[in-house]
CSV table of C-alpha atoms in Angstrom, one decimal:
chain,number,residue,atom,x,y,z
A,1,UNK,CA,76.9,178.8,-16.1
A,2,UNK,CA,80.2,180.5,-15.6
A,3,UNK,CA,78.7,183.9,-14.9
A,4,UNK,CA,76.2,182.3,-12.5
A,5,UNK,CA,79.0,180.6,-10.6
A,6,UNK,CA,80.8,183.9,-10.3
A,7,UNK,CA,77.7,185.7,-9.0
A,8,UNK,CA,77.0,182.9,-6.5
A,9,UNK,CA,80.5,183.3,-5.2
A,10,UNK,CA,80.1,187.0,-4.9
A,11,UNK,CA,76.8,186.5,-2.9
A,12,UNK,CA,78.5,184.0,-0.6
A,13,UNK,CA,81.5,186.3,0.0
A,14,UNK,CA,79.2,189.3,0.8
A,15,UNK,CA,76.8,187.4,3.0
A,16,UNK,CA,73.9,188.7,0.9
A,17,UNK,CA,70.8,187.2,-0.6
A,18,UNK,CA,71.2,185.7,-4.0
A,19,UNK,CA,67.8,187.0,-5.1
A,20,UNK,CA,67.9,188.1,-8.7
A,21,UNK,CA,67.2,191.8,-9.5
A,22,UNK,CA,66.6,193.6,-12.7
A,23,UNK,CA,69.0,193.0,-15.6
A,24,UNK,CA,71.8,195.6,-15.8
A,25,UNK,CA,71.3,198.3,-18.5
A,26,UNK,CA,72.4,196.9,-21.9
A,27,UNK,CA,74.9,199.7,-22.4
A,28,UNK,CA,76.2,199.5,-18.9
A,29,UNK,CA,79.6,201.1,-18.4
A,30,UNK,CA,80.7,202.0,-14.9
A,31,UNK,CA,83.3,204.8,-14.6
A,32,UNK,CA,86.1,204.4,-12.2
A,33,UNK,CA,84.4,206.8,-9.9
A,34,UNK,CA,81.2,204.8,-10.0
A,35,UNK,CA,83.0,201.6,-9.2
A,36,UNK,CA,84.8,203.3,-6.3
A,37,UNK,CA,81.5,204.6,-4.9
A,38,UNK,CA,79.9,201.2,-5.1
A,39,UNK,CA,82.9,199.6,-3.4
A,40,UNK,CA,82.6,202.2,-0.7
A,41,UNK,CA,79.0,201.2,-0.2
A,42,UNK,CA,80.1,197.7,0.6
A,43,UNK,CA,82.6,198.9,3.1
A,44,UNK,CA,80.0,201.2,4.7
A,45,UNK,CA,77.7,198.1,5.1
A,46,UNK,CA,80.5,196.0,6.6
A,47,UNK,CA,80.5,193.6,3.6
A,48,UNK,CA,83.3,192.4,1.3
A,49,UNK,CA,83.2,194.2,-2.1
A,50,UNK,CA,83.2,192.4,-5.4
A,51,UNK,CA,86.7,191.1,-6.4
A,52,UNK,CA,88.9,193.5,-8.4
A,53,UNK,CA,88.5,191.5,-11.6
A,54,UNK,CA,84.7,191.6,-11.5
A,55,UNK,CA,82.9,192.9,-14.6
A,56,UNK,CA,80.7,195.9,-14.6
A,57,UNK,CA,77.6,193.6,-14.8
A,58,UNK,CA,78.8,191.6,-11.8
A,59,UNK,CA,79.4,194.7,-9.7
A,60,UNK,CA,76.0,196.0,-10.7
A,61,UNK,CA,74.2,192.8,-9.7
A,62,UNK,CA,76.2,192.5,-6.4
A,63,UNK,CA,75.3,196.1,-5.6
A,64,UNK,CA,71.6,195.4,-6.2
A,65,UNK,CA,71.8,192.5,-3.7
A,66,UNK,CA,73.6,194.8,-1.3
A,67,UNK,CA,70.9,197.4,-1.6
A,68,UNK,CA,68.2,194.8,-1.0
A,69,UNK,CA,69.9,193.9,2.2
A,70,UNK,CA,70.9,197.4,3.5
A,71,UNK,CA,67.4,198.7,2.9
A,72,UNK,CA,66.0,195.9,5.1
A,73,UNK,CA,64.0,194.3,2.3
A,74,UNK,CA,65.1,190.7,2.5
A,75,UNK,CA,62.4,189.5,4.9
A,76,UNK,CA,59.2,190.7,6.6
A,77,UNK,CA,60.0,190.7,10.4
A,78,UNK,CA,56.4,189.9,11.5
A,79,UNK,CA,56.5,186.7,9.3
A,80,UNK,CA,59.2,185.4,11.6
A,81,UNK,CA,57.8,186.7,14.9
A,82,UNK,CA,54.5,188.6,15.4
A,83,UNK,CA,56.3,190.6,18.2
A,84,UNK,CA,58.7,192.1,15.6
A,85,UNK,CA,56.4,194.9,14.5
A,86,UNK,CA,59.0,197.0,12.7
A,87,UNK,CA,59.3,196.9,8.9
A,88,UNK,CA,61.5,198.8,6.6
A,89,UNK,CA,59.8,201.2,4.2
A,90,UNK,CA,59.0,199.7,0.8
A,91,UNK,CA,61.6,200.6,-1.8
A,92,UNK,CA,62.6,199.4,-5.3
A,93,UNK,CA,66.4,199.1,-5.3
A,94,UNK,CA,66.5,198.0,-8.9
A,95,UNK,CA,64.5,201.0,-10.2
A,96,UNK,CA,66.3,203.4,-7.9
A,97,UNK,CA,69.7,202.2,-9.1
A,98,UNK,CA,68.8,202.4,-12.7
A,99,UNK,CA,67.4,205.9,-12.3
A,100,UNK,CA,70.5,207.0,-10.4
A,101,UNK,CA,72.8,205.6,-13.1
A,102,UNK,CA,70.8,207.3,-15.9
A,103,UNK,CA,70.9,210.6,-14.0
A,104,UNK,CA,74.6,210.4,-13.3
A,105,UNK,CA,74.2,210.2,-9.5
A,106,UNK,CA,75.0,206.6,-8.8
A,107,UNK,CA,77.6,207.6,-6.2
A,108,UNK,CA,75.2,209.7,-4.2
A,109,UNK,CA,72.6,206.9,-4.3
A,110,UNK,CA,75.0,204.2,-3.1
A,111,UNK,CA,76.1,206.4,-0.2
A,112,UNK,CA,72.6,206.4,1.2
A,113,UNK,CA,72.0,202.6,1.3
A,114,UNK,CA,73.0,202.0,4.9
A,115,UNK,CA,71.3,203.6,7.8
A,116,UNK,CA,72.9,207.0,8.6
A,117,UNK,CA,73.7,206.3,12.2
A,118,UNK,CA,77.1,206.2,13.9
A,119,UNK,CA,76.1,203.2,16.0
A,120,UNK,CA,75.2,201.3,12.9
A,121,UNK,CA,78.4,202.4,11.2
A,122,UNK,CA,80.5,201.3,14.2
A,123,UNK,CA,78.7,197.9,14.1
A,124,UNK,CA,79.3,197.6,10.4
A,125,UNK,CA,83.0,198.3,10.9
A,126,UNK,CA,83.1,195.7,13.6
A,127,UNK,CA,81.5,193.2,11.2
A,128,UNK,CA,84.4,193.6,8.8
A,129,UNK,CA,86.8,192.8,11.6
A,130,UNK,CA,84.9,189.7,12.8
A,131,UNK,CA,84.4,188.5,9.2
A,132,UNK,CA,88.1,188.7,8.8
A,133,UNK,CA,88.7,186.8,12.0
A,134,UNK,CA,86.2,184.2,11.0
A,135,UNK,CA,87.7,183.8,7.5
A,136,UNK,CA,91.1,183.0,9.1
A,137,UNK,CA,89.6,180.2,11.2
A,138,UNK,CA,88.4,182.2,14.3
A,139,UNK,CA,90.1,181.7,17.6
A,140,UNK,CA,91.1,178.5,19.4
A,141,UNK,CA,88.9,177.4,22.3
A,142,UNK,CA,90.3,177.5,25.8
A,143,UNK,CA,90.5,174.2,27.8
A,144,UNK,CA,87.1,173.5,29.5
A,145,UNK,CA,88.7,173.0,32.9
A,146,UNK,CA,90.8,176.2,32.7
A,147,UNK,CA,90.4,178.4,35.8
A,148,UNK,CA,92.6,181.5,36.4
A,149,UNK,CA,92.9,184.4,38.7
A,150,UNK,CA,95.4,187.2,39.2
A,151,UNK,CA,98.9,185.9,40.2
A,152,UNK,CA,98.5,182.6,38.5
A,153,UNK,CA,101.2,181.5,36.0
A,154,UNK,CA,101.5,178.9,33.2
A,155,UNK,CA,100.5,178.3,29.6
A,156,UNK,CA,96.9,178.8,30.4
A,157,UNK,CA,97.6,182.5,31.1
A,158,UNK,CA,99.2,182.8,27.7
A,159,UNK,CA,96.2,181.2,26.1
A,160,UNK,CA,93.9,183.7,27.8
A,161,UNK,CA,96.1,186.6,26.5
A,162,UNK,CA,95.9,185.2,23.0
A,163,UNK,CA,92.1,184.7,23.2
A,164,UNK,CA,91.6,188.3,24.4
A,165,UNK,CA,94.0,189.6,21.7
A,166,UNK,CA,92.0,187.8,19.0
A,167,UNK,CA,89.3,190.5,19.6
A,168,UNK,CA,91.8,193.3,20.1
A,169,UNK,CA,91.2,193.4,23.9
A,170,UNK,CA,94.7,192.7,25.2
A,171,UNK,CA,98.0,193.2,23.3
A,172,UNK,CA,100.5,190.4,23.7
A,173,UNK,CA,103.4,191.5,25.9
A,174,UNK,CA,106.9,190.0,25.6
A,175,UNK,CA,107.7,190.4,29.3
A,176,UNK,CA,106.5,187.3,31.3
A,177,UNK,CA,103.4,186.6,29.1
A,178,UNK,CA,102.6,183.5,31.3
A,179,UNK,CA,102.0,185.6,34.4
A,180,UNK,CA,98.5,186.8,35.2
A,181,UNK,CA,99.6,190.4,35.9
A,182,UNK,CA,97.5,193.5,36.8
A,183,UNK,CA,97.3,194.7,33.2
A,184,UNK,CA,95.8,191.3,32.1
A,185,UNK,CA,93.3,191.5,35.0
A,186,UNK,CA,92.3,195.0,33.8
A,187,UNK,CA,91.8,193.7,30.3
A,188,UNK,CA,89.7,190.8,31.4
A,189,UNK,CA,87.6,193.0,33.7
A,190,UNK,CA,86.9,195.3,30.7
A,191,UNK,CA,86.0,192.4,28.5
A,192,UNK,CA,83.7,191.0,31.1
A,193,UNK,CA,81.9,194.3,31.6
A,194,UNK,CA,81.4,194.7,27.8
A,195,UNK,CA,79.9,191.2,27.7
A,196,UNK,CA,77.5,191.6,30.5
A,197,UNK,CA,79.4,189.5,33.0
A,198,UNK,CA,80.4,190.1,36.6
A,199,UNK,CA,83.7,192.1,36.1
A,200,UNK,CA,85.7,190.3,38.8
A,201,UNK,CA,88.9,189.7,36.7
A,202,UNK,CA,88.7,186.0,37.3
A,203,UNK,CA,88.5,183.3,34.6
A,204,UNK,CA,85.6,181.2,36.0
A,205,UNK,CA,83.1,179.0,34.3
A,206,UNK,CA,80.8,181.8,33.0
A,207,UNK,CA,83.6,183.8,31.5
A,208,UNK,CA,85.2,180.7,30.0
A,209,UNK,CA,81.9,179.7,28.4
A,210,UNK,CA,81.5,183.1,26.9
A,211,UNK,CA,85.1,183.3,25.6
A,212,UNK,CA,84.7,179.9,24.0
A,213,UNK,CA,81.8,181.0,21.8
A,214,UNK,CA,83.2,180.7,18.2
A,215,UNK,CA,83.8,183.6,15.9
A,216,UNK,CA,81.2,182.5,13.4
A,217,UNK,CA,78.5,182.7,16.1
A,218,UNK,CA,79.7,186.2,17.0
A,219,UNK,CA,79.5,187.3,13.4
A,220,UNK,CA,76.0,185.9,13.1
A,221,UNK,CA,74.9,187.9,16.1
A,222,UNK,CA,76.4,191.1,14.6
A,223,UNK,CA,74.4,190.4,11.4
A,224,UNK,CA,71.2,190.0,13.4
A,225,UNK,CA,71.7,193.3,15.1
A,226,UNK,CA,72.5,195.1,11.8
A,227,UNK,CA,69.3,193.7,10.3
A,228,UNK,CA,67.2,195.1,13.2
A,229,UNK,CA,68.8,198.5,12.5
A,230,UNK,CA,67.6,198.3,8.9
A,231,UNK,CA,63.9,197.9,10.0
A,232,UNK,CA,63.9,201.2,11.7
A,233,UNK,CA,62.8,204.4,9.9
A,234,UNK,CA,65.7,206.0,8.1
A,235,UNK,CA,64.8,209.3,9.8
A,236,UNK,CA,64.4,208.3,13.5
A,237,UNK,CA,62.6,211.1,15.3
A,238,UNK,CA,65.1,213.5,16.9
A,239,UNK,CA,62.8,213.8,19.9
A,240,UNK,CA,62.1,210.3,21.1
A,241,UNK,CA,62.0,208.0,24.0
A,242,UNK,CA,64.0,204.9,23.2
A,243,UNK,CA,63.7,201.6,25.1
A,244,UNK,CA,66.4,199.0,24.5
A,245,UNK,CA,65.1,195.6,25.6
A,246,UNK,CA,68.4,193.9,25.0
A,247,UNK,CA,70.3,196.0,27.6
A,248,UNK,CA,67.2,196.8,29.6
A,249,UNK,CA,67.9,200.5,29.4
A,250,UNK,CA,66.1,203.6,28.2
A,251,UNK,CA,67.1,207.1,27.0
A,252,UNK,CA,65.3,210.3,26.2
A,253,UNK,CA,66.5,212.3,23.2
A,254,UNK,CA,65.9,215.9,22.4
A,255,UNK,CA,67.1,217.3,19.0
A,256,UNK,CA,69.0,214.1,18.5
A,257,UNK,CA,70.9,214.4,21.7
A,258,UNK,CA,70.6,212.0,24.6
A,259,UNK,CA,69.5,214.1,27.6
A,260,UNK,CA,68.6,211.3,30.1
A,261,UNK,CA,69.4,207.6,30.5
A,262,UNK,CA,67.8,205.2,32.9
A,263,UNK,CA,67.4,201.5,33.7
A,264,UNK,CA,64.3,199.7,32.6
A,265,UNK,CA,62.7,196.4,33.6
A,266,UNK,CA,61.4,194.7,30.5
A,267,UNK,CA,59.7,191.5,29.5
A,268,UNK,CA,60.8,188.1,30.8
A,269,UNK,CA,61.7,185.2,28.5
A,270,UNK,CA,58.1,184.0,28.7
A,271,UNK,CA,56.7,187.5,27.9
A,272,UNK,CA,59.1,189.4,25.7
A,273,UNK,CA,58.6,193.1,25.2
A,274,UNK,CA,57.7,193.5,21.5
A,275,UNK,CA,59.7,195.6,19.0
A,276,UNK,CA,57.4,198.5,17.9
A,277,UNK,CA,57.1,202.2,17.2
A,278,UNK,CA,54.5,204.3,18.9
A,279,UNK,CA,54.2,207.7,20.6
A,280,UNK,CA,53.6,208.9,24.2
A,281,UNK,CA,50.7,211.2,24.2
A,282,UNK,CA,50.0,211.7,27.9
A,283,UNK,CA,51.1,211.2,31.4
A,284,UNK,CA,48.8,209.6,34.0
A,285,UNK,CA,49.5,210.5,37.7
A,286,UNK,CA,48.5,208.1,40.4
A,287,UNK,CA,47.1,205.5,37.9
A,288,UNK,CA,44.8,202.6,38.8
A,289,UNK,CA,45.8,199.2,37.3
A,290,UNK,CA,43.3,197.3,35.3
A,291,UNK,CA,44.7,193.8,35.7
A,292,UNK,CA,45.0,191.7,32.5
A,293,UNK,CA,42.9,188.6,32.6
A,294,UNK,CA,45.9,186.2,32.4
A,295,UNK,CA,47.7,187.8,35.3
A,296,UNK,CA,44.5,187.8,37.4
A,297,UNK,CA,43.8,184.2,36.5
A,298,UNK,CA,47.4,182.8,36.9
A,299,UNK,CA,48.8,184.9,39.7
A,300,UNK,CA,46.5,187.2,41.7
A,301,UNK,CA,43.4,185.0,42.2
A,302,UNK,CA,45.5,182.0,43.2
A,303,UNK,CA,47.1,184.1,45.9
A,304,UNK,CA,43.7,185.4,47.0
A,305,UNK,CA,42.5,181.8,47.3
A,306,UNK,CA,45.2,181.0,49.8
A,307,UNK,CA,45.0,184.4,51.6
A,308,UNK,CA,41.4,185.7,51.9
A,309,UNK,CA,42.6,189.2,52.9
A,310,UNK,CA,45.1,189.5,50.0
A,311,UNK,CA,42.8,191.5,47.6
A,312,UNK,CA,41.6,194.0,50.1
A,313,UNK,CA,45.1,194.5,51.6
A,314,UNK,CA,46.6,195.3,48.2
A,315,UNK,CA,43.8,197.5,47.0
A,316,UNK,CA,42.1,195.2,44.5
A,317,UNK,CA,38.4,195.5,43.7
A,318,UNK,CA,36.1,193.8,41.2
A,319,UNK,CA,35.0,196.4,38.6
A,320,UNK,CA,32.8,195.3,35.7
A,321,UNK,CA,33.8,191.7,36.1
A,322,UNK,CA,37.6,192.5,36.2
A,323,UNK,CA,40.1,193.2,38.8
A,324,UNK,CA,41.4,196.7,39.3
A,325,UNK,CA,44.0,197.9,41.7
A,326,UNK,CA,43.5,201.3,43.2
A,327,UNK,CA,46.2,204.0,43.0
A,328,UNK,CA,48.6,204.0,45.9
A,329,UNK,CA,52.0,202.9,47.1
A,330,UNK,CA,51.2,199.2,46.4
A,331,UNK,CA,49.9,199.8,42.9
A,332,UNK,CA,51.8,197.8,40.3
A,333,UNK,CA,51.9,200.9,38.1
A,334,UNK,CA,53.5,203.0,40.8
A,335,UNK,CA,53.0,206.8,40.7
A,336,UNK,CA,53.2,207.4,37.0
A,337,UNK,CA,52.1,205.8,33.8
A,338,UNK,CA,53.0,207.1,30.3
A,339,UNK,CA,50.1,206.8,27.9
A,340,UNK,CA,50.9,205.4,24.5
A,341,UNK,CA,49.3,203.7,21.6
A,342,UNK,CA,50.1,200.0,22.4
A,343,UNK,CA,49.2,197.4,19.8
A,344,UNK,CA,50.4,194.6,22.1
A,345,UNK,CA,48.9,195.8,25.4
A,346,UNK,CA,52.2,196.6,26.9
A,347,UNK,CA,52.8,199.8,28.7
A,348,UNK,CA,55.5,202.1,30.2
A,349,UNK,CA,55.2,202.9,33.9
A,350,UNK,CA,56.6,203.2,37.4
A,351,UNK,CA,56.7,200.3,39.8
A,352,UNK,CA,56.8,199.9,43.6
A,353,UNK,CA,59.5,197.2,43.2
A,354,UNK,CA,62.4,199.6,43.1
A,355,UNK,CA,65.0,197.1,44.2
A,356,UNK,CA,64.8,195.2,40.9
A,357,UNK,CA,66.5,198.1,39.1
A,358,UNK,CA,69.8,197.2,40.9
A,359,UNK,CA,69.8,193.8,39.4
A,360,UNK,CA,72.1,193.0,36.5
A,361,UNK,CA,69.4,190.8,34.9
A,362,UNK,CA,66.2,192.9,34.4
A,363,UNK,CA,64.1,190.8,32.0
A,364,UNK,CA,61.4,190.3,34.6
A,365,UNK,CA,58.1,191.7,33.6
A,366,UNK,CA,55.0,190.4,31.7
A,367,UNK,CA,56.1,192.5,28.7
A,368,UNK,CA,55.5,196.0,30.1
A,369,UNK,CA,58.4,198.5,30.5
A,370,UNK,CA,59.0,199.7,34.1
A,371,UNK,CA,61.0,202.9,34.3
A,372,UNK,CA,63.7,203.5,37.0
A,373,UNK,CA,63.2,207.3,37.1
A,374,UNK,CA,59.5,207.8,36.3
A,375,UNK,CA,58.9,211.2,38.1
A,376,UNK,CA,62.1,212.7,36.6
A,377,UNK,CA,61.0,211.5,33.1
A,378,UNK,CA,57.5,212.8,33.6
A,379,UNK,CA,59.0,216.2,34.7
A,380,UNK,CA,61.1,216.3,31.4
A,381,UNK,CA,58.0,215.6,29.3
A,382,UNK,CA,55.7,218.0,31.1
A,383,UNK,CA,58.0,220.9,31.9
A,384,UNK,CA,57.6,222.4,28.3
A,385,UNK,CA,53.9,222.9,29.0
A,386,UNK,CA,54.3,224.2,32.6
A,387,UNK,CA,53.2,221.0,34.3
A,388,UNK,CA,56.6,219.9,35.7
A,389,UNK,CA,58.6,220.9,38.7
A,390,UNK,CA,56.7,221.9,41.8
A,391,UNK,CA,53.3,221.6,40.1
A,392,UNK,CA,54.0,217.9,39.2
A,393,UNK,CA,55.1,217.3,42.8
A,394,UNK,CA,51.9,218.8,44.1
A,395,UNK,CA,49.7,216.9,41.7
A,396,UNK,CA,51.3,213.6,42.7
A,397,UNK,CA,50.8,214.4,46.4
A,398,UNK,CA,47.1,214.6,46.0
A,399,UNK,CA,46.9,210.9,45.3
A,400,UNK,CA,44.2,211.7,42.8
A,401,UNK,CA,44.3,210.1,39.3
A,402,UNK,CA,45.0,212.8,36.6
A,403,UNK,CA,45.7,212.4,33.0
A,404,UNK,CA,47.8,215.2,31.4
A,405,UNK,CA,47.8,215.2,27.6
A,406,UNK,CA,51.2,216.1,26.1
A,407,UNK,CA,50.9,219.2,23.9
A,408,UNK,CA,53.6,217.6,21.8
A,409,UNK,CA,53.5,213.8,21.8
A,410,UNK,CA,56.9,212.2,21.7
A,411,UNK,CA,57.9,209.2,19.6
A,412,UNK,CA,58.5,205.9,21.4
A,413,UNK,CA,61.0,203.5,19.8
A,414,UNK,CA,61.4,200.0,21.3
A,415,UNK,CA,64.6,198.3,20.1
A,416,UNK,CA,66.6,195.2,20.9
A,417,UNK,CA,70.4,195.6,20.8
A,418,UNK,CA,72.5,192.7,22.1
A,419,UNK,CA,75.8,193.7,20.4
A,420,UNK,CA,77.3,197.0,21.3
A,421,UNK,CA,80.5,198.8,20.2
A,422,UNK,CA,82.2,201.2,22.6
A,423,UNK,CA,84.0,204.4,21.6
A,424,UNK,CA,87.3,202.6,21.2
A,425,UNK,CA,85.7,200.1,18.8
A,426,UNK,CA,85.6,197.2,21.3
A,427,UNK,CA,82.6,194.9,20.8
A,428,UNK,CA,80.5,193.5,23.6
A,429,UNK,CA,78.0,190.7,23.3
A,430,UNK,CA,75.1,190.5,25.8
A,431,UNK,CA,73.0,187.5,26.6
A,432,UNK,CA,70.3,187.1,24.0
A,433,UNK,CA,67.7,186.2,26.6
A,434,UNK,CA,64.8,186.0,24.0
A,435,UNK,CA,66.7,183.9,21.5
A,436,UNK,CA,65.9,186.5,18.8
A,437,UNK,CA,69.4,186.7,17.4
A,438,UNK,CA,69.6,183.0,16.7
A,439,UNK,CA,66.2,183.0,15.0
A,440,UNK,CA,67.0,186.0,12.9
A,441,UNK,CA,70.5,184.8,12.0
A,442,UNK,CA,69.1,181.4,10.9
A,443,UNK,CA,66.6,183.2,8.6
A,444,UNK,CA,69.3,185.4,7.1
A,445,UNK,CA,71.6,182.4,6.5
A,446,UNK,CA,69.1,180.9,4.2
A,447,UNK,CA,69.0,183.9,1.9
C-alpha cells in the first residue's frame, strides 16, 4: 500500500496516466547516468521528474508512464472525435525500455521519447513554467470592472503590471508603477497580439476576460496542444504543406525549411476542418464545383427559390441530378484547386471571396481550406516540372479546366495549434473556436 501511494503521488505530480506497465526487471539497478538520463526525459517533456528519494523501481515505473504519454499512446483520438484522424504509431514502451536497459542504451532510448521538434520543445519548456505558476496558486484575478488606457493612474495599473509579470510579459518597475506609461502599453500590446486580440494597448472587456483566465486552465490548454503534437508522425515529411486550423494559416516546407506562408480560411464552428494527413497529387486549373448535397439543399436552392435567376447568373447547372457550378470568376473554388485524397470530403482551393482573408477571424468555411495565395502556391508546386511561371499564367488564361498531376506528390498535414511560443519564449493562447482543447484536456485529466 505504501509503494502504491508513492507511485500515485508520482503520477499526480507528473500529470501522467497511472496505467500500470510491465514490472521492473527483478535485478534492476539504475546507474547514476541512467537516472540522470531518465530525469532529463521528464524535463524534455515538460514534466516534473520523480523526487530525489525515489527508488529505482519507482523511477522505472514513472518513466514507463512518461513514455506512454510522450509516445501519444494514452488514448485513440478518433474515439473522442471522428474528425481527429491522426493517431500515434503503435509502440510498446515497456518492451522498448526493458530492451534498452538490457542493451545498456537506456539513456539513448529515453532521449527519443518526446517529438524531435523545436516547437514541441518550446511548448514543453513553457509547460514547466506554467506548472510552476499553477503550483504556487496562479495569478490573482483583476477586478471585473477594471478599465485602463495609457495615461491612467492608480492601483489598477499596478495590478495590471503584476498580472502581465506573472507570465513574464512585463517586469515590475520601481519608478511610478501606478502610472500607465508607454512601456506598459507596449507590453500590453505585445500580450494582446500574442493572444489573438486587437492590439490597441487598452484594457477593455475582451482583454480583461482573457487576462482573468486562471493558470490551471492555461496549463490544461498547453497539455492539449502537446498531446496533438504526439499524434503526428515522428518523422514529419520535410517537403509538406501544413495547414494550421487553430491560427487559420498555412505554410509550404521544402527540405524542412518554411519557404512560403499564407492565410487560410478554414471550417466554421459548425463545420470544423478535420485533423488528417494526406498528400496533394495534382493541381486543377479553372475547376468546376460539384456542390455538396447539404450546401445545395440548405443554402443554394433556397436562394434560387427566392430569386429565379440566381442559378443561371452564378453559373449553376443540374448535372446527373446534382448542382455543378461552372469555372469562372464566380466559382466557389476560384481559379485553382489542389487535388488530394480527402477522407472527409474537404478540399484545398482558391476562393472569389478575397476580402475574408483580411479578417482576424477566419473560421468561416464548410470545412474546406481556402488559400490566400493559390496561384503562387500552384507555381511553387508546378515549377519543378516546368508547368509554373508563364506557362501557368497562360493555362489559367484559357479558362479551360485542366488537371496537372504532380510528378512528386507533396504531403499535406492538417494540424490545430491554439497555443504558440514566440522566439523569446513568450506564450500566446488563441481562441479555441472548436472547443477541442477543453474536450481533450478533460479526457487527459481522467487518466
